[in-house]
C-alpha positions as a Python dict, from the first residue, in 0.01 Angstrom:
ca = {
    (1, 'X'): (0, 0, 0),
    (2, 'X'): (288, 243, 43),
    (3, 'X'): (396, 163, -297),
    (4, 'X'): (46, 286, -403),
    (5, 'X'): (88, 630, -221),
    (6, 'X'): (416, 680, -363),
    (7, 'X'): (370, 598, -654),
    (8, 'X'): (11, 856, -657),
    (9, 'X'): (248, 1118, -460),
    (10, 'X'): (504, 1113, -748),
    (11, 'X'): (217, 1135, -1011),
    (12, 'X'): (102, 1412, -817),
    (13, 'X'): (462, 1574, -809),
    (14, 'X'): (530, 1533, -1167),
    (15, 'X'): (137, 1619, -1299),
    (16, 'X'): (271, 1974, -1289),
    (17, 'X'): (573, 1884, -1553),
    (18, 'X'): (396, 1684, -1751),
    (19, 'X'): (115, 1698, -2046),
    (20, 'X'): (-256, 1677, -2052),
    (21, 'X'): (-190, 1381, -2254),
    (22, 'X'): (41, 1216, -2037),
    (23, 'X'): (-167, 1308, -1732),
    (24, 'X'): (-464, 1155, -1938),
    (25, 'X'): (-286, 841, -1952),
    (26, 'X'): (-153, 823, -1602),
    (27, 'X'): (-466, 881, -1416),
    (28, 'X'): (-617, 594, -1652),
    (29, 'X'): (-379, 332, -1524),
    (30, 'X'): (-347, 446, -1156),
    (31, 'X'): (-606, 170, -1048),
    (32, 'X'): (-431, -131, -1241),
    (33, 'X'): (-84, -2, -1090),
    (34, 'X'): (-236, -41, -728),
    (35, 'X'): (-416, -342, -792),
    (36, 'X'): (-97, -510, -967),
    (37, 'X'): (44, -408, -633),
    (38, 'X'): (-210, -540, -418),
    (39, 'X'): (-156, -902, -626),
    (40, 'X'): (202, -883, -586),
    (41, 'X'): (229, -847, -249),
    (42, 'X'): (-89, -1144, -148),
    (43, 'X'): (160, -1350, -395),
    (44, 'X'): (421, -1271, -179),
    (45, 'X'): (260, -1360, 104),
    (46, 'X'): (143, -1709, 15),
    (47, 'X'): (519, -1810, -96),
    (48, 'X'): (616, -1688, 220),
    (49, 'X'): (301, -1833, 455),
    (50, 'X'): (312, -1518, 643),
    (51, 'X'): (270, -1137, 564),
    (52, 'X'): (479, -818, 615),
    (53, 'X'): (371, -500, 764),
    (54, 'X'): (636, -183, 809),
    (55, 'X'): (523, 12, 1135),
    (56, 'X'): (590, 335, 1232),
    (57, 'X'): (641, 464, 1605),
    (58, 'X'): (805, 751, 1814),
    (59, 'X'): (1038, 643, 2044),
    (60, 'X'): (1100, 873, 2324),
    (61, 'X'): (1446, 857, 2512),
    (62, 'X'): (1627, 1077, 2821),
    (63, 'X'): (1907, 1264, 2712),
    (64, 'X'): (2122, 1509, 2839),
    (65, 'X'): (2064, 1859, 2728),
    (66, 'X'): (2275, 2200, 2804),
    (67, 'X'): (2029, 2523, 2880),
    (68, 'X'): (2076, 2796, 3065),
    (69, 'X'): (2425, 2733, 3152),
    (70, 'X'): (2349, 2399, 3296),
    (71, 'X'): (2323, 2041, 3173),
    (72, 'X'): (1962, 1867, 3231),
    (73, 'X'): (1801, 1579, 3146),
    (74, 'X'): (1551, 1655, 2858),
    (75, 'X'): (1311, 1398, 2609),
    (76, 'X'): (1407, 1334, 2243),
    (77, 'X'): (1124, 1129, 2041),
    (78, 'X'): (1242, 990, 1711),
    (79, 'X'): (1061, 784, 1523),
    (80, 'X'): (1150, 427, 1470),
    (81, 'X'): (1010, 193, 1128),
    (82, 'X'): (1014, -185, 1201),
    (83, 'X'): (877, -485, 994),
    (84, 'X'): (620, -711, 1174),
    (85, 'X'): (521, -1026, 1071),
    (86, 'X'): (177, -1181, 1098),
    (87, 'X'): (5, -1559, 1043),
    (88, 'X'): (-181, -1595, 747),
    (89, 'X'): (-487, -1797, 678),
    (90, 'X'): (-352, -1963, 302),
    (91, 'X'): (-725, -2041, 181),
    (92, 'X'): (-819, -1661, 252),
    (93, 'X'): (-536, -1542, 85),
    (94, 'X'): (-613, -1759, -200),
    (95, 'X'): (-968, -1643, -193),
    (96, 'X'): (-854, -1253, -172),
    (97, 'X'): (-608, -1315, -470),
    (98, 'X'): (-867, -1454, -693),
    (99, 'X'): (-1034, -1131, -602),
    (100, 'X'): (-812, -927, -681),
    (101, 'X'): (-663, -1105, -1019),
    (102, 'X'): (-1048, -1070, -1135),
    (103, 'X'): (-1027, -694, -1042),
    (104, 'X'): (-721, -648, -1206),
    (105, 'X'): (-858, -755, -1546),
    (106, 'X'): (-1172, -553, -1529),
    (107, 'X'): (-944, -279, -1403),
    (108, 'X'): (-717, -342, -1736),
    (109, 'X'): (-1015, -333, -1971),
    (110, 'X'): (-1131, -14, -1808),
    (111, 'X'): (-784, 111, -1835),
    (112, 'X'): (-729, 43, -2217),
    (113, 'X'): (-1045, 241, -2295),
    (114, 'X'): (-957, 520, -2104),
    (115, 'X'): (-646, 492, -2256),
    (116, 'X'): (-763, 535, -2604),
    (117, 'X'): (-1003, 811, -2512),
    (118, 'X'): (-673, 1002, -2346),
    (119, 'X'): (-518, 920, -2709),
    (120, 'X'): (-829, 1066, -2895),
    (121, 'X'): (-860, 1368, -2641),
    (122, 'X'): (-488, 1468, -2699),
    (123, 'X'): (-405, 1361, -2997),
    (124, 'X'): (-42, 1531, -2977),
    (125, 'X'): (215, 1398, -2697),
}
């Protein structure tokens, strides 16, 4: 899923250098790009037998700080990114990548029309 957002933040960044046209085209394949995503990663997690989640936390910690002409103890907070792993139930995963392989080619049809309709709309690149 944080594929998806980065890869929707960095369409977002670059909408402003680049052409109707290629906007067009973009914004008609954003939902196969998450979906092929989606599939990926439920593949991933079947060969494995267990799935992968990135978590984010602060972490606050005592330090020793210098103010006022004295040292003190003072709190830092930094935030910490760790993997965690969690059981999966094969069948449902199966289930959920049927799902979304079935989504992914109605997404693709979808995707070539708007396609072509981007093409017809702005004919020039």
């Amino acid at each position: 899923m944080r594929n998806a957002a980065l890869i929707l933040a960095v369409a977002a960044i670059m909408a402003a250098c680049t052409t109707p046209r290629q906007q067009c085209l973009a914004e008609a394949g954003a939902e196969v790009l998450r979906l092929e995503e989606l599939v990926a990663r439920t593949r991933a997690n079947l060969a494995r037998g267990y799935s992968e989640t990135t978590v984010t936390e602060p972490v606050t910690y005592t330090v020793f700080c210098f103010g006022k002409s004295a040292w003190h103890l003072c709190q830092k907070t930094d935030i910490r990114t760790r993997r965690v792993t969690e059981p999966i139930d094969p069948d449902a995963e199966r289930r959920k990548l049927a799902l979304l392989e079935r989504r992914l080619r109605e997404a693709r049809a979808r995707a070539q029309e708007a396609q072509a309709l981007c093409l017809e709309r702005y004919p020039e690149g």
